[in-house]
PDB file of C-alpha atoms in Angstrom:
ATOM      1  CA  UNK A 911      13.527  -2.179  -4.726  1.00  0.00           C
ATOM      2  CA  UNK A 912      15.087   1.253  -5.231  1.00  0.00           C
ATOM      3  CA  UNK A 913      12.015   2.509  -7.083  1.00  0.00           C
ATOM      4  CA  UNK A 914       9.749   1.989  -4.060  1.00  0.00           C
ATOM      5  CA  UNK A 915      10.758   5.425  -2.763  1.00  0.00           C
ATOM      6  CA  UNK A 916       9.347   7.227  -5.813  1.00  0.00           C
ATOM      7  CA  UNK A 917       5.755   8.340  -5.369  1.00  0.00           C
ATOM      8  CA  UNK A 918       4.364   7.199  -8.690  1.00  0.00           C
ATOM      9  CA  UNK A 919       6.491   4.124  -9.407  1.00  0.00           C
ATOM     10  CA  UNK A 920       6.575   2.719  -5.873  1.00  0.00           C
ATOM     11  CA  UNK A 921       3.056   1.233  -5.828  1.00  0.00           C
ATOM     12  CA  UNK A 922       3.654  -0.562  -9.127  1.00  0.00           C
ATOM     13  CA  UNK A 923       6.929  -2.077  -7.898  1.00  0.00           C
ATOM     14  CA  UNK A 924       5.170  -3.203  -4.733  1.00  0.00           C
ATOM     15  CA  UNK A 925       2.302  -4.593  -6.812  1.00  0.00           C
ATOM     16  CA  UNK A 926       4.577  -6.650  -9.063  1.00  0.00           C
ATOM     17  CA  UNK A 927       6.556  -7.938  -6.090  1.00  0.00           C
ATOM     18  CA  UNK A 928       3.378  -8.930  -4.219  1.00  0.00           C
ATOM     19  CA  UNK A 929       1.876 -10.630  -7.266  1.00  0.00           C
ATOM     20  CA  UNK A 930       5.056 -12.607  -7.901  1.00  0.00           C
ATOM     21  CA  UNK A 931       5.688 -13.576  -4.300  1.00  0.00           C
ATOM     22  CA  UNK A 932       2.215 -14.234  -2.919  1.00  0.00           C
ATOM     23  CA  UNK A 933      -0.287 -14.765  -5.713  1.00  0.00           C
ATOM     24  CA  UNK A 934       1.839 -16.894  -8.008  1.00  0.00           C
ATOM     25  CA  UNK A 935       3.169 -19.032  -5.166  1.00  0.00           C
ATOM     26  CA  UNK A 936      -0.394 -19.740  -3.998  1.00  0.00           C
ATOM     27  CA  UNK A 937      -1.485 -20.472  -7.556  1.00  0.00           C
ATOM     28  CA  UNK A 938       1.437 -22.831  -8.195  1.00  0.00           C
ATOM     29  CA  UNK A 939       0.660 -24.705  -4.982  1.00  0.00           C
ATOM     30  CA  UNK A 940      -3.038 -25.128  -5.865  1.00  0.00           C
ATOM     31  CA  UNK A 941      -2.235 -25.932  -9.509  1.00  0.00           C
ATOM     32  CA  UNK A 942       0.339 -28.570  -8.572  1.00  0.00           C
ATOM     33  CA  UNK A 943      -2.147 -30.303  -6.255  1.00  0.00           C
ATOM     34  CA  UNK A 944      -4.699 -30.550  -9.080  1.00  0.00           C
ATOM     35  CA  UNK A 945      -2.044 -31.505 -11.634  1.00  0.00           C
ATOM     36  CA  UNK A 946      -0.544 -34.311  -9.545  1.00  0.00           C
ATOM     37  CA  UNK A 947      -3.961 -35.690  -8.555  1.00  0.00           C
ATOM     38  CA  UNK A 948      -5.353 -35.771 -12.076  1.00  0.00           C
ATOM     39  CA  UNK A 949      -2.103 -37.054 -13.565  1.00  0.00           C
ATOM     40  CA  UNK A 950      -2.111 -40.051 -11.255  1.00  0.00           C
ATOM     41  CA  UNK A 951      -5.732 -40.844 -12.077  1.00  0.00           C
ATOM     42  CA  UNK A 952      -5.004 -40.634 -15.817  1.00  0.00           C
ATOM     43  CA  UNK A 953      -1.878 -42.752 -15.279  1.00  0.00           C
ATOM     44  CA  UNK A 954      -4.027 -45.530 -13.789  1.00  0.00           C
ATOM     45  CA  UNK A 955      -6.613 -45.231 -16.582  1.00  0.00           C
ATOM     46  CA  UNK A 956      -3.999 -45.321 -19.358  1.00  0.00           C
ATOM     47  CA  UNK A 957      -2.225 -48.293 -17.761  1.00  0.00           C
ATOM     48  CA  UNK A 958      -5.513 -50.216 -17.746  1.00  0.00           C
ATOM     49  CA  UNK A 959      -6.030 -49.252 -21.390  1.00  0.00           C
ATOM     50  CA  UNK A 960      -2.454 -50.254 -22.254  1.00  0.00           C
ATOM     51  CA  UNK A 961      -2.890 -53.687 -20.660  1.00  0.00           C
ATOM     52  CA  UNK A 962      -6.053 -54.298 -22.682  1.00  0.00           C
ATOM     53  CA  UNK A 963      -4.522 -52.816 -25.828  1.00  0.00           C
ATOM     54  CA  UNK A 964      -1.141 -54.587 -25.657  1.00  0.00           C
ATOM     55  CA  UNK A 965      -2.842 -57.958 -25.767  1.00  0.00           C
ATOM     56  CA  UNK A 966      -4.138 -57.153 -29.275  1.00  0.00           C
ATOM     57  CA  UNK A 967      -1.450 -54.842 -30.675  1.00  0.00           C
ATOM     58  CA  UNK A 968       1.939 -53.580 -29.562  1.00  0.00           C
ATOM     59  CA  UNK A 969       1.062 -49.870 -29.256  1.00  0.00           C
ATOM     60  CA  UNK A 970       2.924 -47.623 -26.830  1.00  0.00           C
ATOM     61  CA  UNK A 971       1.304 -46.075 -23.759  1.00  0.00           C
ATOM     62  CA  UNK A 972       1.663 -42.268 -23.865  1.00  0.00           C
ATOM     63  CA  UNK A 973       1.542 -42.107 -20.044  1.00  0.00           C
ATOM     64  CA  UNK A 974       4.209 -44.706 -19.391  1.00  0.00           C
ATOM     65  CA  UNK A 975       5.519 -43.269 -16.094  1.00  0.00           C
ATOM     66  CA  UNK A 976       3.965 -41.020 -13.415  1.00  0.00           C
ATOM     67  CA  UNK A 977       6.344 -38.206 -14.377  1.00  0.00           C
ATOM     68  CA  UNK A 978       5.303 -38.549 -18.024  1.00  0.00           C
ATOM     69  CA  UNK A 979       1.682 -38.270 -16.856  1.00  0.00           C
ATOM     70  CA  UNK A 980       2.451 -35.002 -15.053  1.00  0.00           C
ATOM     71  CA  UNK A 981       4.219 -33.614 -18.131  1.00  0.00           C
ATOM     72  CA  UNK A 982       1.392 -34.663 -20.484  1.00  0.00           C
ATOM     73  CA  UNK A 983      -1.213 -33.021 -18.261  1.00  0.00           C
ATOM     74  CA  UNK A 984       0.868 -29.845 -18.032  1.00  0.00           C
ATOM     75  CA  UNK A 985       1.062 -29.764 -21.837  1.00  0.00           C
ATOM     76  CA  UNK A 986      -2.673 -30.429 -21.925  1.00  0.00           C
ATOM     77  CA  UNK A 987      -3.229 -27.396 -19.671  1.00  0.00           C
ATOM     78  CA  UNK A 988      -1.452 -25.228 -22.209  1.00  0.00           C
ATOM     79  CA  UNK A 989      -3.887 -26.396 -24.863  1.00  0.00           C
ATOM     80  CA  UNK A 990      -2.439 -29.385 -26.700  1.00  0.00           C
ATOM     81  CA  UNK A 991      -4.668 -32.340 -25.949  1.00  0.00           C
ATOM     82  CA  UNK A 992      -5.347 -33.946 -29.327  1.00  0.00           C
ATOM     83  CA  UNK A 993      -2.835 -36.813 -28.869  1.00  0.00           C
ATOM     84  CA  UNK A 994      -4.083 -37.345 -25.324  1.00  0.00           C
ATOM     85  CA  UNK A 995      -7.744 -37.479 -26.337  1.00  0.00           C
ATOM     86  CA  UNK A 996      -7.012 -39.630 -29.394  1.00  0.00           C
ATOM     87  CA  UNK A 997      -5.205 -42.173 -27.193  1.00  0.00           C
ATOM     88  CA  UNK A 998      -8.033 -42.059 -24.671  1.00  0.00           C
ATOM     89  CA  UNK A 999     -10.597 -42.587 -27.422  1.00  0.00           C
ATOM     90  CA  UNK A1000      -8.678 -45.602 -28.762  1.00  0.00           C
ATOM     91  CA  UNK A1001      -8.840 -47.381 -25.395  1.00  0.00           C
ATOM     92  CA  UNK A1002     -10.085 -50.980 -25.680  1.00  0.00           C
ATOM     93  CA  UNK A1003     -11.447 -50.969 -22.127  1.00  0.00           C
ATOM     94  CA  UNK A1004     -14.870 -49.268 -22.493  1.00  0.00           C
ATOM     95  CA  UNK A1005     -15.316 -48.512 -18.780  1.00  0.00           C
ATOM     96  CA  UNK A1006     -11.890 -46.849 -18.615  1.00  0.00           C
ATOM     97  CA  UNK A1007     -12.697 -44.918 -21.781  1.00  0.00           C
ATOM     98  CA  UNK A1008     -15.878 -43.486 -20.216  1.00  0.00           C
ATOM     99  CA  UNK A1009     -14.157 -42.711 -16.895  1.00  0.00           C
ATOM    100  CA  UNK A1010     -11.240 -41.132 -18.775  1.00  0.00           C
ATOM    101  CA  UNK A1011     -13.502 -38.878 -20.840  1.00  0.00           C
ATOM    102  CA  UNK A1012     -15.387 -37.837 -17.707  1.00  0.00           C
ATOM    103  CA  UNK A1013     -12.104 -37.017 -15.922  1.00  0.00           C
ATOM    104  CA  UNK A1014     -10.919 -35.187 -19.037  1.00  0.00           C
ATOM    105  CA  UNK A1015     -13.960 -32.890 -18.932  1.00  0.00           C
ATOM    106  CA  UNK A1016     -13.576 -32.301 -15.189  1.00  0.00           C
ATOM    107  CA  UNK A1017      -9.858 -31.582 -15.638  1.00  0.00           C
ATOM    108  CA  UNK A1018     -10.536 -29.077 -18.389  1.00  0.00           C
ATOM    109  CA  UNK A1019     -13.194 -27.337 -16.293  1.00  0.00           C
ATOM    110  CA  UNK A1020     -11.247 -27.213 -13.039  1.00  0.00           C
ATOM    111  CA  UNK A1021      -7.727 -26.592 -14.218  1.00  0.00           C
ATOM    112  CA  UNK A1022      -7.984 -24.755 -17.496  1.00  0.00           C
ATOM    113  CA  UNK A1023     -10.923 -22.530 -16.638  1.00  0.00           C
ATOM    114  CA  UNK A1024     -11.331 -22.236 -12.875  1.00  0.00           C
ATOM    115  CA  UNK A1025      -7.649 -22.185 -11.923  1.00  0.00           C
ATOM    116  CA  UNK A1026      -6.748 -19.396 -14.315  1.00  0.00           C
ATOM    117  CA  UNK A1027      -9.810 -17.412 -13.292  1.00  0.00           C
ATOM    118  CA  UNK A1028      -8.649 -17.877  -9.705  1.00  0.00           C
ATOM    119  CA  UNK A1029      -5.221 -16.524 -10.664  1.00  0.00           C
ATOM    120  CA  UNK A1030      -6.780 -13.489 -12.332  1.00  0.00           C
ATOM    121  CA  UNK A1031      -8.996 -12.873  -9.284  1.00  0.00           C
ATOM    122  CA  UNK A1032      -6.026 -13.072  -6.900  1.00  0.00           C
ATOM    123  CA  UNK A1033      -4.018 -10.627  -9.015  1.00  0.00           C
ATOM    124  CA  UNK A1034      -6.984  -8.255  -9.259  1.00  0.00           C
ATOM    125  CA  UNK A1035      -7.425  -8.314  -5.489  1.00  0.00           C
ATOM    126  CA  UNK A1036      -3.746  -7.528  -5.015  1.00  0.00           C
ATOM    127  CA  UNK A1037      -3.983  -4.673  -7.524  1.00  0.00           C
ATOM    128  CA  UNK A1038      -7.040  -3.217  -5.758  1.00  0.00           C
ATOM    129  CA  UNK A1039      -5.437  -3.502  -2.328  1.00  0.00           C
ATOM    130  CA  UNK A1040      -2.255  -1.760  -3.402  1.00  0.00           C
ATOM    131  CA  UNK A1041      -4.020   0.894  -5.478  1.00  0.00           C
ATOM    132  CA  UNK A1042      -6.108   1.821  -2.426  1.00  0.00           C
ATOM    133  CA  UNK A1043      -2.941   2.495  -0.460  1.00  0.00           C
ATOM    134  CA  UNK A1044      -1.094   4.188  -3.331  1.00  0.00           C
ATOM    135  CA  UNK A1045      -2.463   7.592  -2.301  1.00  0.00           C
ATOM    136  CA  UNK A1046      -0.919   7.212   1.141  1.00  0.00           C
ATOM    137  CA  UNK A1047       1.770   9.778   0.325  1.00  0.00           C
ATOM    138  CA  UNK A1048      -0.943  12.441  -0.115  1.00  0.00           C
ATOM    139  CA  UNK A1049      -2.503  11.637   3.243  1.00  0.00           C
ATOM    140  CA  UNK A1050       0.696  11.694   5.285  1.00  0.00           C
ATOM    141  CA  UNK A1051       1.347  15.496   5.275  1.00  0.00           C
ATOM    142  CA  UNK A1052      -2.209  16.036   6.485  1.00  0.00           C
ATOM    143  CA  UNK A1053      -1.611  13.598   9.347  1.00  0.00           C
ATOM    144  CA  UNK A1054       1.645  15.340  10.267  1.00  0.00           C
ATOM    145  CA  UNK A1055      -0.096  18.725  10.294  1.00  0.00           C
ATOM    146  CA  UNK A1056      -2.849  17.430  12.578  1.00  0.00           C
ATOM    147  CA  UNK A1057      -0.209  15.975  14.930  1.00  0.00           C
ATOM    148  CA  UNK A1058       1.657  19.291  14.900  1.00  0.00           C
ATOM    149  CA  UNK A1059      -1.472  21.192  15.891  1.00  0.00           C
ATOM    150  CA  UNK A1060      -2.376  18.605  18.500  1.00  0.00           C
ATOM    151  CA  UNK A1061       0.974  18.615  20.313  1.00  0.00           C
ATOM    152  CA  UNK A1062       1.864  22.305  20.009  1.00  0.00           C
ATOM    153  CA  UNK A1063       0.792  25.460  21.788  1.00  0.00           C
ATOM    154  CA  UNK A1064       0.757  29.124  20.728  1.00  0.00           C
ATOM    155  CA  UNK A1065       3.798  31.198  21.621  1.00  0.00           C
ATOM    156  CA  UNK A1066       2.955  34.333  23.495  1.00  0.00           C
ATOM    157  CA  UNK A1067       0.197  36.571  22.195  1.00  0.00           C
ATOM    158  CA  UNK A1068       0.699  35.759  18.505  1.00  0.00           C
ATOM    159  CA  UNK A1069      -1.659  32.827  17.895  1.00  0.00           C
ATOM    160  CA  UNK A1070      -0.163  31.990  14.477  1.00  0.00           C
ATOM    161  CA  UNK A1071       3.233  31.061  15.898  1.00  0.00           C
ATOM    162  CA  UNK A1072       3.287  27.714  17.610  1.00  0.00           C
ATOM    163  CA  UNK A1073       5.911  25.544  19.263  1.00  0.00           C
ATOM    164  CA  UNK A1074       6.059  21.993  20.545  1.00  0.00           C
ATOM    165  CA  UNK A1075       5.543  21.467  24.212  1.00  0.00           C
ATOM    166  CA  UNK A1076       8.099  19.157  25.756  1.00  0.00           C
ATOM    167  CA  UNK A1077       7.304  17.823  29.172  1.00  0.00           C
ATOM    168  CA  UNK A1078      10.452  16.316  30.602  1.00  0.00           C
ATOM    169  CA  UNK A1079      11.199  15.593  34.208  1.00  0.00           C
ATOM    170  CA  UNK A1080      14.652  16.518  35.274  1.00  0.00           C
ATOM    171  CA  UNK A1081      16.270  15.895  38.573  1.00  0.00           C
ATOM    172  CA  UNK A1082      18.995  18.125  39.831  1.00  0.00           C
ATOM    173  CA  UNK A1083      21.507  16.498  42.077  1.00  0.00           C
ATOM    174  CA  UNK A1084      23.620  18.644  44.371  1.00  0.00           C
TER     175      UNK A1084
END
């Protein structure tokens, strides 16, 4: 944080620090709530499909464990969902197939689109807040000058020379 003292670099250092500490931590918290919730629902759906499917063939469930479900949904957030959708489409249980496709659409809307727009909005708000205060260094000398004029008085007859007035009580003990 040594660059915070420089007038032109300081706001950008503060901006990056604030984005990393506040905005990303909030986003990760919200994202993990959605990711864990949807992964558990897909885990239940794929287990129902695997039970119906294993009776006919010996295919492998791609969401075998809850942790695997979280990892698959994280990979799906990045953009790779062809294996996931193909396995969902091959489900023998028609009700689970419909529910799975509906959840897939909701997941794509909420997580892939809305969550990342939320992240961009949070970062933009942080940028605007810090850029509004980045001109603080220009305002401070003006404030000091006003305080100087407010707490000083002219010296003698020359009105351009001023000095601070100090009012201090002293007691003299004898």
